[in-house]
């Protein structure tokens, strides 16, 4: 969205038209809607803005639920925004640390600021991109008494009156039409500047889950650092580096796993030691991505009375039917041939027509393999492809 489109949208007529249109669920509907609005005499800029927002509102329902129908977005801003439920959890950490006023530096469309304002925090929301700052101001308007939105570079803002900061550094392009996580030197605000601020002020920094662990600041006794990886409904979405009063005492590694409205967390003073490799048992456990990223697999293994399937493979195995919110557990039926033609024959003999394919430590394209297997039958199962030592294995299993 450019400034002309935004100006056309942010009028009583433009917003009324957007609300009347509702969401546009599919790309197949876009052409018909555009034609109808143009035939009704609406200007091209307004039509483009309204239809684009209607599409984004539909996509945003996953992150913002019913609130999406009263918000505005950019494509990249929505992609980068925290889910509202996760933003609320982050906000709760600021509140629990006694923070009253937070600077949200690089606020994007205002998703994290919404979570903070929603629990009564005062927020200074700062955004470098003019279009996105205007959208954030619109989204945060219901909290105008406690939220100030400012169009500025994070590095230029006076932070003397805030208690803590929240940052989501990323590569941003004009209008937030595209967001790329590339060289840290290109991020806005710059990563080194963000870490420098975090060493002086209690701060939360949102990063990608694959961020280089070696670049996480070690912290000090006076200003500790906690790294928290987060998995939501099976997808590992982010790493948050918490510093100062926002870092919990004695916690340097944390894995938060959220499924639906339930949340569970593993914490530790550091990386855990893996359990030894053991013979394949009756059960196989796949740790959540946050547990893997936080390197807490060893602690999980001990909770499950399990061992590693193989060195370097993030699968655990046991002979006990223990389960955990931090892992998916499967009961192994049998080992099958790894040769595709023999594997396909074995699955047909067992009537498996619905197959979930999981893999670790092997170079396999599950979608291509599924096509080659030519599945048919009424039974369902999970196929786990991995290696034990140097041997590839195919395990037919059932979810517990």
Tab-separated table of N, CA, C and O in Angstrom, residues 142-255:
chain	number	residue	atom	x	y	z
A	142	UNK	N	-8.098	2.923	19.776
A	142	UNK	CA	-8.922	2.685	20.969
A	142	UNK	C	-8.169	2.879	22.281
A	142	UNK	O	-8.790	3.010	23.338
A	143	UNK	N	-6.837	2.920	22.225
A	143	UNK	CA	-6.029	3.098	23.442
A	143	UNK	C	-5.296	4.439	23.419
A	143	UNK	O	-4.190	4.564	23.947
A	144	UNK	N	-5.922	5.426	22.816
A	144	UNK	CA	-5.254	6.720	22.636
A	144	UNK	C	-4.851	7.360	23.957
A	144	UNK	O	-3.903	8.163	23.996
A	145	UNK	N	-5.510	7.019	25.043
A	145	UNK	CA	-5.172	7.617	26.335
A	145	UNK	C	-3.854	7.081	26.898
A	145	UNK	O	-3.209	7.754	27.715
A	146	UNK	N	-3.464	5.874	26.472
A	146	UNK	CA	-2.258	5.253	27.044
A	146	UNK	C	-1.189	4.923	26.009
A	146	UNK	O	-0.096	4.496	26.376
A	147	UNK	N	-1.487	5.107	24.731
A	147	UNK	CA	-0.540	4.770	23.663
A	147	UNK	C	-0.240	6.007	22.824
A	147	UNK	O	-1.149	6.706	22.374
A	148	UNK	N	1.043	6.248	22.617
A	148	UNK	CA	1.494	7.303	21.710
A	148	UNK	C	2.204	6.647	20.534
A	148	UNK	O	3.113	5.837	20.737
A	149	UNK	N	1.782	6.963	19.317
A	149	UNK	CA	2.420	6.417	18.121
A	149	UNK	C	3.264	7.514	17.487
A	149	UNK	O	2.783	8.637	17.276
A	150	UNK	N	4.513	7.181	17.201
A	150	UNK	CA	5.433	8.179	16.653
A	150	UNK	C	6.099	7.634	15.395
A	150	UNK	O	6.569	6.486	15.376
A	151	UNK	N	6.113	8.452	14.337
A	151	UNK	CA	6.831	8.109	13.108
A	151	UNK	C	8.271	8.593	13.248
A	151	UNK	O	8.553	9.793	13.186
A	152	UNK	N	9.184	7.650	13.499
A	152	UNK	CA	10.581	8.022	13.728
A	152	UNK	C	11.459	6.784	13.666
A	152	UNK	O	10.966	5.651	13.726
A	153	UNK	N	12.763	6.994	13.546
A	153	UNK	CA	13.727	5.924	13.686
A	153	UNK	C	13.892	5.598	15.163
A	153	UNK	O	13.948	6.501	16.008
A	154	UNK	N	13.986	4.331	15.489
A	154	UNK	CA	14.108	3.925	16.889
A	154	UNK	C	15.313	4.578	17.547
A	154	UNK	O	15.259	4.993	18.722
A	155	UNK	N	16.412	4.711	16.803
A	155	UNK	CA	17.643	5.241	17.381
A	155	UNK	C	17.535	6.719	17.743
A	155	UNK	O	18.370	7.241	18.482
A	156	UNK	N	16.507	7.402	17.216
A	156	UNK	CA	16.379	8.839	17.443
A	156	UNK	C	15.444	9.173	18.599
A	156	UNK	O	15.281	10.348	18.948
A	157	UNK	N	14.841	8.175	19.206
A	157	UNK	CA	13.794	8.420	20.199
A	157	UNK	C	14.399	8.540	21.600
A	157	UNK	O	15.273	7.765	21.994
A	158	UNK	N	13.906	9.519	22.345
A	158	UNK	CA	14.308	9.706	23.739
A	158	UNK	C	13.620	8.637	24.591
A	158	UNK	O	12.389	8.578	24.652
A	159	UNK	N	14.407	7.785	25.232
A	159	UNK	CA	13.866	6.695	26.035
A	159	UNK	C	13.995	6.949	27.529
A	159	UNK	O	13.832	6.029	28.336
A	160	UNK	N	14.245	8.181	27.901
A	160	UNK	CA	14.506	8.483	29.309
A	160	UNK	C	13.280	8.277	30.195
A	160	UNK	O	13.430	8.102	31.414
A	161	UNK	N	12.079	8.276	29.616
A	161	UNK	CA	10.868	8.163	30.430
A	161	UNK	C	10.208	6.786	30.351
A	161	UNK	O	9.106	6.607	30.852
A	162	UNK	N	10.864	5.818	29.721
A	162	UNK	CA	10.297	4.464	29.660
A	162	UNK	C	11.050	3.556	30.617
A	162	UNK	O	12.203	3.812	30.973
A	163	UNK	N	10.366	2.500	31.038
A	163	UNK	CA	10.963	1.539	31.968
A	163	UNK	C	11.614	0.363	31.260
A	163	UNK	O	12.446	-0.341	31.840
A	164	UNK	N	11.173	0.099	30.018
A	164	UNK	CA	11.650	-1.081	29.294
A	164	UNK	C	11.368	-0.891	27.815
A	164	UNK	O	10.637	0.033	27.417
A	165	UNK	N	11.944	-1.773	27.005
A	165	UNK	CA	11.759	-1.678	25.555
A	165	UNK	C	11.418	-3.034	24.970
A	165	UNK	O	11.790	-4.081	25.508
A	166	UNK	N	10.716	-2.998	23.841
A	166	UNK	CA	10.405	-4.192	23.042
A	166	UNK	C	10.847	-3.879	21.627
A	166	UNK	O	10.519	-2.828	21.074
A	167	UNK	N	11.600	-4.799	21.013
A	167	UNK	CA	12.081	-4.595	19.654
A	167	UNK	C	11.830	-5.835	18.806
A	167	UNK	O	11.951	-6.961	19.291
A	168	UNK	N	11.527	-5.591	17.538
A	168	UNK	CA	11.392	-6.671	16.565
A	168	UNK	C	12.209	-6.277	15.339
A	168	UNK	O	11.660	-5.874	14.314
A	169	UNK	N	13.537	-6.335	15.441
A	169	UNK	CA	14.364	-5.857	14.331
A	169	UNK	C	14.235	-6.745	13.105
A	169	UNK	O	14.244	-7.968	13.187
A	170	UNK	N	14.074	-6.102	11.959
A	170	UNK	CA	13.937	-6.854	10.707
A	170	UNK	C	14.333	-5.968	9.552
A	170	UNK	O	14.441	-4.750	9.690
A	171	UNK	N	14.522	-6.596	8.402
A	171	UNK	CA	14.789	-5.845	7.172
A	171	UNK	C	13.458	-5.336	6.652
A	171	UNK	O	12.543	-6.114	6.386
A	172	UNK	N	13.313	-4.016	6.534
A	172	UNK	CA	12.047	-3.454	6.105
A	172	UNK	C	12.232	-2.664	4.819
A	172	UNK	O	13.217	-1.979	4.630
A	173	UNK	N	11.238	-2.731	3.944
A	173	UNK	CA	11.231	-1.939	2.724
A	173	UNK	C	10.110	-0.911	2.832
A	173	UNK	O	9.234	-1.018	3.670
A	174	UNK	N	10.153	0.077	1.983
A	174	UNK	CA	9.163	1.155	2.052
A	174	UNK	C	7.750	0.602	1.968
A	174	UNK	O	7.437	-0.216	1.111
A	175	UNK	N	6.895	1.082	2.838
A	175	UNK	CA	5.513	0.642	2.836
A	175	UNK	C	5.303	-0.730	3.424
A	175	UNK	O	4.186	-1.230	3.445
A	176	UNK	N	6.389	-1.358	3.880
A	176	UNK	CA	6.281	-2.698	4.472
A	176	UNK	C	5.638	-3.695	3.519
A	176	UNK	O	4.926	-4.598	3.920
A	177	UNK	N	5.894	-3.525	2.220
A	177	UNK	CA	5.371	-4.499	1.282
A	177	UNK	C	6.181	-5.780	1.296
A	177	UNK	O	5.761	-6.806	0.790
A	178	UNK	N	7.375	-5.722	1.838
A	178	UNK	CA	8.216	-6.915	1.881
A	178	UNK	C	9.086	-6.868	3.125
A	178	UNK	O	9.599	-5.823	3.500
A	179	UNK	N	9.217	-7.990	3.792
A	179	UNK	CA	10.107	-8.095	4.948
A	179	UNK	C	11.021	-9.283	4.731
A	179	UNK	O	10.556	-10.373	4.465
A	180	UNK	N	12.327	-9.043	4.843
A	180	UNK	CA	13.283	-10.133	4.685
A	180	UNK	C	14.194	-10.141	5.895
A	180	UNK	O	14.653	-9.094	6.343
A	181	UNK	N	14.483	-11.313	6.416
A	181	UNK	CA	15.478	-11.415	7.488
A	181	UNK	C	16.792	-11.816	6.815
A	181	UNK	O	17.012	-12.970	6.520
A	182	UNK	N	17.616	-10.824	6.531
A	182	UNK	CA	18.879	-11.069	5.845
A	182	UNK	C	20.018	-10.697	6.779
A	182	UNK	O	20.001	-11.019	7.954
A	183	UNK	N	21.008	-10.010	6.252
A	183	UNK	CA	22.147	-9.595	7.078
A	183	UNK	C	21.675	-8.710	8.227
A	183	UNK	O	20.883	-7.790	8.039
A	184	UNK	N	22.196	-9.006	9.421
A	184	UNK	CA	21.793	-8.225	10.590
A	184	UNK	C	22.145	-6.749	10.423
A	184	UNK	O	21.527	-5.887	11.054
A	185	UNK	N	23.120	-6.449	9.567
A	185	UNK	CA	23.497	-5.051	9.349
A	185	UNK	C	22.383	-4.269	8.665
A	185	UNK	O	22.337	-3.040	8.729
A	186	UNK	N	21.460	-4.974	7.995
A	186	UNK	CA	20.367	-4.319	7.285
A	186	UNK	C	19.102	-4.194	8.126
A	186	UNK	O	18.135	-3.582	7.700
A	187	UNK	N	19.094	-4.793	9.308
A	187	UNK	CA	17.870	-4.788	10.102
A	187	UNK	C	17.571	-3.395	10.647
A	187	UNK	O	18.457	-2.571	10.846
A	188	UNK	N	16.314	-3.157	10.908
A	188	UNK	CA	15.869	-1.877	11.443
A	188	UNK	C	14.935	-2.115	12.625
A	188	UNK	O	13.876	-2.709	12.454
A	189	UNK	N	15.339	-1.694	13.852
A	189	UNK	CA	16.628	-1.058	14.173
A	189	UNK	C	17.793	-2.038	14.024
A	189	UNK	O	17.579	-3.250	14.079
A	190	UNK	N	19.016	-1.538	13.867
A	190	UNK	CA	20.173	-2.434	13.694
A	190	UNK	C	20.332	-3.376	14.887
A	190	UNK	O	20.073	-2.995	16.034
A	191	UNK	N	20.761	-4.586	14.614
A	191	UNK	CA	20.848	-5.591	15.668
A	191	UNK	C	21.843	-5.190	16.752
A	191	UNK	O	21.554	-5.336	17.951
A	192	UNK	N	23.004	-4.698	16.358
A	192	UNK	CA	24.004	-4.337	17.371
A	192	UNK	C	23.488	-3.200	18.257
A	192	UNK	O	23.725	-3.178	19.467
A	193	UNK	N	22.779	-2.246	17.647
A	193	UNK	CA	22.188	-1.169	18.439
A	193	UNK	C	21.152	-1.736	19.411
A	193	UNK	O	21.077	-1.322	20.564
A	194	UNK	N	20.367	-2.700	18.947
A	194	UNK	CA	19.345	-3.326	19.788
A	194	UNK	C	19.975	-4.037	20.976
A	194	UNK	O	19.503	-3.919	22.115
A	195	UNK	N	21.042	-4.799	20.721
A	195	UNK	CA	21.710	-5.507	21.810
A	195	UNK	C	22.381	-4.520	22.782
A	195	UNK	O	22.425	-4.767	23.991
A	196	UNK	N	22.890	-3.423	22.244
A	196	UNK	CA	23.501	-2.426	23.117
A	196	UNK	C	22.442	-1.813	24.040
A	196	UNK	O	22.680	-1.621	25.241
A	197	UNK	N	21.265	-1.512	23.477
A	197	UNK	CA	20.176	-0.989	24.300
A	197	UNK	C	19.766	-2.014	25.353
A	197	UNK	O	19.542	-1.670	26.527
A	198	UNK	N	19.690	-3.272	24.945
A	198	UNK	CA	19.258	-4.338	25.856
A	198	UNK	C	20.232	-4.550	27.007
A	198	UNK	O	19.858	-5.102	28.043
A	199	UNK	N	21.477	-4.116	26.846
A	199	UNK	CA	22.457	-4.227	27.928
A	199	UNK	C	22.309	-3.107	28.947
A	199	UNK	O	22.866	-3.181	30.042
A	200	UNK	N	21.523	-2.067	28.574
A	200	UNK	CA	21.352	-0.919	29.466
A	200	UNK	C	19.937	-0.804	30.024
A	200	UNK	O	19.741	-0.177	31.074
A	201	UNK	N	18.965	-1.383	29.329
A	201	UNK	CA	17.560	-1.207	29.682
A	201	UNK	C	16.867	-2.563	29.609
A	201	UNK	O	17.140	-3.341	28.682
A	202	UNK	N	16.004	-2.912	30.542
A	202	UNK	CA	15.253	-4.173	30.406
A	202	UNK	C	14.541	-4.217	29.062
A	202	UNK	O	13.791	-3.300	28.712
A	203	UNK	N	14.806	-5.265	28.314
A	203	UNK	CA	14.372	-5.298	26.917
A	203	UNK	C	13.955	-6.710	26.516
A	203	UNK	O	14.527	-7.694	26.978
A	204	UNK	N	12.983	-6.782	25.623
A	204	UNK	CA	12.659	-8.021	24.928
A	204	UNK	C	12.922	-7.821	23.451
A	204	UNK	O	12.471	-6.834	22.862
A	205	UNK	N	13.691	-8.726	22.834
A	205	UNK	CA	14.014	-8.633	21.408
A	205	UNK	C	13.486	-9.874	20.705
A	205	UNK	O	13.913	-10.988	21.000
A	206	UNK	N	12.567	-9.667	19.787
A	206	UNK	CA	11.990	-10.777	19.029
A	206	UNK	C	12.868	-11.070	17.815
A	206	UNK	O	13.165	-10.187	17.019
A	207	UNK	N	13.277	-12.332	17.674
A	207	UNK	CA	14.141	-12.767	16.573
A	207	UNK	C	13.561	-14.026	15.945
A	207	UNK	O	12.672	-14.668	16.512
A	208	UNK	N	14.068	-14.387	14.787
A	208	UNK	CA	13.646	-15.630	14.171
A	208	UNK	C	14.145	-16.822	14.979
A	208	UNK	O	15.207	-16.759	15.604
A	209	UNK	N	13.412	-17.948	14.971
A	209	UNK	CA	13.813	-19.100	15.788
A	209	UNK	C	15.148	-19.695	15.389
A	209	UNK	O	15.803	-20.351	16.195
A	210	UNK	N	15.574	-19.458	14.147
A	210	UNK	CA	16.852	-19.986	13.691
A	210	UNK	C	18.014	-19.026	13.885
A	210	UNK	O	19.104	-19.255	13.342
A	211	UNK	N	17.808	-17.970	14.648
A	211	UNK	CA	18.870	-16.990	14.889
A	211	UNK	C	20.116	-17.682	15.459
A	211	UNK	O	20.021	-18.600	16.276
A	212	UNK	N	21.268	-17.240	15.015
A	212	UNK	CA	22.547	-17.813	15.442
A	212	UNK	C	22.690	-17.705	16.962
A	212	UNK	O	22.834	-16.602	17.513
A	213	UNK	N	22.681	-18.844	17.639
A	213	UNK	CA	22.765	-18.848	19.100
A	213	UNK	C	24.052	-18.202	19.606
A	213	UNK	O	24.091	-17.650	20.697
A	214	UNK	N	25.104	-18.288	18.807
A	214	UNK	CA	26.374	-17.707	19.218
A	214	UNK	C	26.338	-16.199	19.340
A	214	UNK	O	27.238	-15.605	19.942
A	215	UNK	N	25.312	-15.566	18.780
A	215	UNK	CA	25.207	-14.111	18.839
A	215	UNK	C	24.321	-13.644	19.980
A	215	UNK	O	24.156	-12.449	20.177
A	216	UNK	N	23.723	-14.578	20.730
A	216	UNK	CA	22.915	-14.189	21.878
A	216	UNK	C	23.846	-13.678	22.975
A	216	UNK	O	24.795	-14.373	23.361
A	217	UNK	N	23.630	-12.482	23.495
A	217	UNK	CA	24.523	-11.948	24.536
A	217	UNK	C	24.554	-12.866	25.754
A	217	UNK	O	23.527	-13.439	26.137
A	218	UNK	N	25.703	-13.027	26.390
A	218	UNK	CA	25.816	-13.923	27.541
A	218	UNK	C	25.171	-13.378	28.803
A	218	UNK	O	24.794	-14.131	29.699
A	219	UNK	N	25.043	-12.059	28.916
A	219	UNK	CA	24.481	-11.468	30.124
A	219	UNK	C	25.500	-11.401	31.250
A	219	UNK	O	26.611	-11.950	31.176
A	220	UNK	N	25.115	-10.719	32.324
A	220	UNK	CA	25.959	-10.591	33.510
A	220	UNK	C	25.092	-10.790	34.740
A	220	UNK	O	23.868	-10.847	34.659
A	221	UNK	N	25.732	-10.869	35.892
A	221	UNK	CA	24.974	-10.998	37.138
A	221	UNK	C	24.071	-9.786	37.356
A	221	UNK	O	22.946	-9.918	37.862
A	222	UNK	N	24.547	-8.621	36.958
A	222	UNK	CA	23.768	-7.400	37.153
A	222	UNK	C	22.694	-7.208	36.087
A	222	UNK	O	21.690	-6.524	36.331
A	223	UNK	N	22.905	-7.778	34.912
A	223	UNK	CA	21.946	-7.606	33.810
A	223	UNK	C	21.830	-8.943	33.063
A	223	UNK	O	22.464	-9.156	32.042
A	224	UNK	N	21.044	-9.888	33.616
A	224	UNK	CA	20.973	-11.236	33.033
A	224	UNK	C	20.267	-11.262	31.685
A	224	UNK	O	19.564	-10.319	31.308
A	225	UNK	N	20.468	-12.361	30.969
A	225	UNK	CA	19.860	-12.578	29.655
A	225	UNK	C	19.194	-13.945	29.640
A	225	UNK	O	19.779	-14.937	30.069
A	226	UNK	N	17.983	-13.995	29.133
A	226	UNK	CA	17.237	-15.250	28.968
A	226	UNK	C	16.827	-15.395	27.513
A	226	UNK	O	16.316	-14.451	26.903
A	227	UNK	N	17.028	-16.569	26.937
A	227	UNK	CA	16.608	-16.861	25.568
A	227	UNK	C	15.418	-17.811	25.618
A	227	UNK	O	15.530	-18.912	26.160
A	228	UNK	N	14.296	-17.377	25.048
A	228	UNK	CA	13.052	-18.151	25.092
A	228	UNK	C	12.582	-18.436	23.664
A	228	UNK	O	12.258	-17.521	22.917
A	229	UNK	N	12.533	-19.737	23.307
A	229	UNK	CA	12.001	-20.139	22.012
A	229	UNK	C	10.532	-20.513	22.177
A	229	UNK	O	10.127	-21.060	23.211
A	230	UNK	N	9.727	-20.238	21.140
A	230	UNK	CA	8.280	-20.406	21.257
A	230	UNK	C	7.748	-21.229	20.086
A	230	UNK	O	8.006	-20.915	18.908
A	231	UNK	N	6.998	-22.281	20.420
A	231	UNK	CA	6.294	-23.105	19.435
A	231	UNK	C	4.798	-22.946	19.671
A	231	UNK	O	4.331	-23.082	20.794
A	232	UNK	N	4.063	-22.652	18.597
A	232	UNK	CA	2.609	-22.479	18.689
A	232	UNK	C	1.936	-23.422	17.700
A	232	UNK	O	2.201	-23.362	16.488
A	233	UNK	N	1.107	-24.313	18.215
A	233	UNK	CA	0.348	-25.252	17.375
A	233	UNK	C	1.264	-25.967	16.381
A	233	UNK	O	0.938	-26.103	15.195
A	234	UNK	N	2.416	-26.394	16.867
A	234	UNK	CA	3.335	-27.185	16.063
A	234	UNK	C	4.359	-26.393	15.275
A	234	UNK	O	5.319	-26.975	14.755
A	235	UNK	N	4.181	-25.070	15.147
A	235	UNK	CA	5.125	-24.240	14.386
A	235	UNK	C	5.998	-23.441	15.343
A	235	UNK	O	5.483	-22.743	16.225
A	236	UNK	N	7.311	-23.527	15.175
A	236	UNK	CA	8.227	-22.757	16.008
A	236	UNK	C	8.369	-21.384	15.381
A	236	UNK	O	8.895	-21.243	14.275
A	237	UNK	N	7.859	-20.366	16.079
A	237	UNK	CA	7.637	-19.067	15.446
A	237	UNK	C	8.680	-18.013	15.778
A	237	UNK	O	8.904	-17.092	14.985
A	238	UNK	N	9.322	-18.103	16.946
A	238	UNK	CA	10.231	-17.011	17.289
A	238	UNK	C	11.134	-17.375	18.461
A	238	UNK	O	10.888	-18.333	19.197
A	239	UNK	N	12.175	-16.579	18.577
A	239	UNK	CA	13.056	-16.547	19.740
A	239	UNK	C	12.935	-15.157	20.333
A	239	UNK	O	12.987	-14.160	19.603
A	240	UNK	N	12.729	-15.079	21.641
A	240	UNK	CA	12.745	-13.783	22.311
A	240	UNK	C	13.916	-13.768	23.288
A	240	UNK	O	14.057	-14.676	24.120
A	241	UNK	N	14.752	-12.755	23.173
A	241	UNK	CA	15.854	-12.539	24.111
A	241	UNK	C	15.382	-11.502	25.120
A	241	UNK	O	15.070	-10.360	24.757
A	242	UNK	N	15.294	-11.910	26.376
A	242	UNK	CA	14.857	-11.035	27.462
A	242	UNK	C	16.069	-10.622	28.293
A	242	UNK	O	16.919	-11.460	28.604
A	243	UNK	N	16.139	-9.357	28.675
A	243	UNK	CA	17.290	-8.895	29.443
A	243	UNK	C	16.851	-8.114	30.691
A	243	UNK	O	15.723	-7.639	30.795
A	244	UNK	N	17.786	-8.000	31.623
A	244	UNK	CA	17.542	-7.222	32.824
A	244	UNK	C	16.424	-7.797	33.667
A	244	UNK	O	16.320	-9.011	33.860
A	245	UNK	N	15.543	-6.944	34.157
A	245	UNK	CA	14.446	-7.366	35.027
A	245	UNK	C	13.433	-8.252	34.315
A	245	UNK	O	12.620	-8.914	34.964
A	246	UNK	N	13.479	-8.290	32.997
A	246	UNK	CA	12.554	-9.130	32.227
A	246	UNK	C	13.048	-10.572	32.127
A	246	UNK	O	12.277	-11.465	31.750
A	247	UNK	N	14.322	-10.814	32.418
A	247	UNK	CA	14.878	-12.170	32.423
A	247	UNK	C	14.645	-12.786	33.799
A	247	UNK	O	14.897	-12.153	34.822
A	248	UNK	N	14.157	-14.023	33.812
A	248	UNK	CA	13.849	-14.674	35.085
A	248	UNK	C	15.114	-15.191	35.764
A	248	UNK	O	16.040	-15.671	35.095
A	249	UNK	N	15.124	-15.100	37.060
A	249	UNK	CA	16.299	-15.505	37.831
A	249	UNK	C	16.630	-16.967	37.593
A	249	UNK	O	15.772	-17.843	37.716
A	250	UNK	N	17.893	-17.238	37.251
A	250	UNK	CA	18.354	-18.605	37.058
A	250	UNK	C	17.911	-19.248	35.760
A	250	UNK	O	18.206	-20.422	35.519
A	251	UNK	N	17.204	-18.511	34.899
A	251	UNK	CA	16.722	-19.073	33.626
A	251	UNK	C	17.503	-18.433	32.482
A	251	UNK	O	17.404	-17.225	32.256
A	252	UNK	N	18.249	-19.260	31.766
A	252	UNK	CA	18.953	-18.771	30.582
A	252	UNK	C	18.427	-19.410	29.300
A	252	UNK	O	18.648	-18.891	28.213
A	253	UNK	N	17.725	-20.541	29.437
A	253	UNK	CA	17.131	-21.222	28.289
A	253	UNK	C	15.694	-21.579	28.644
A	253	UNK	O	15.416	-22.100	29.734
A	254	UNK	N	14.771	-21.310	27.717
A	254	UNK	CA	13.363	-21.621	27.950
A	254	UNK	C	12.718	-22.058	26.645
A	254	UNK	O	13.056	-21.555	25.570
A	255	UNK	N	11.783	-23.004	26.746
A	255	UNK	CA	11.008	-23.472	25.599
A	255	UNK	C	9.541	-23.379	25.971
A	255	UNK	O	9.064	-24.109	26.838
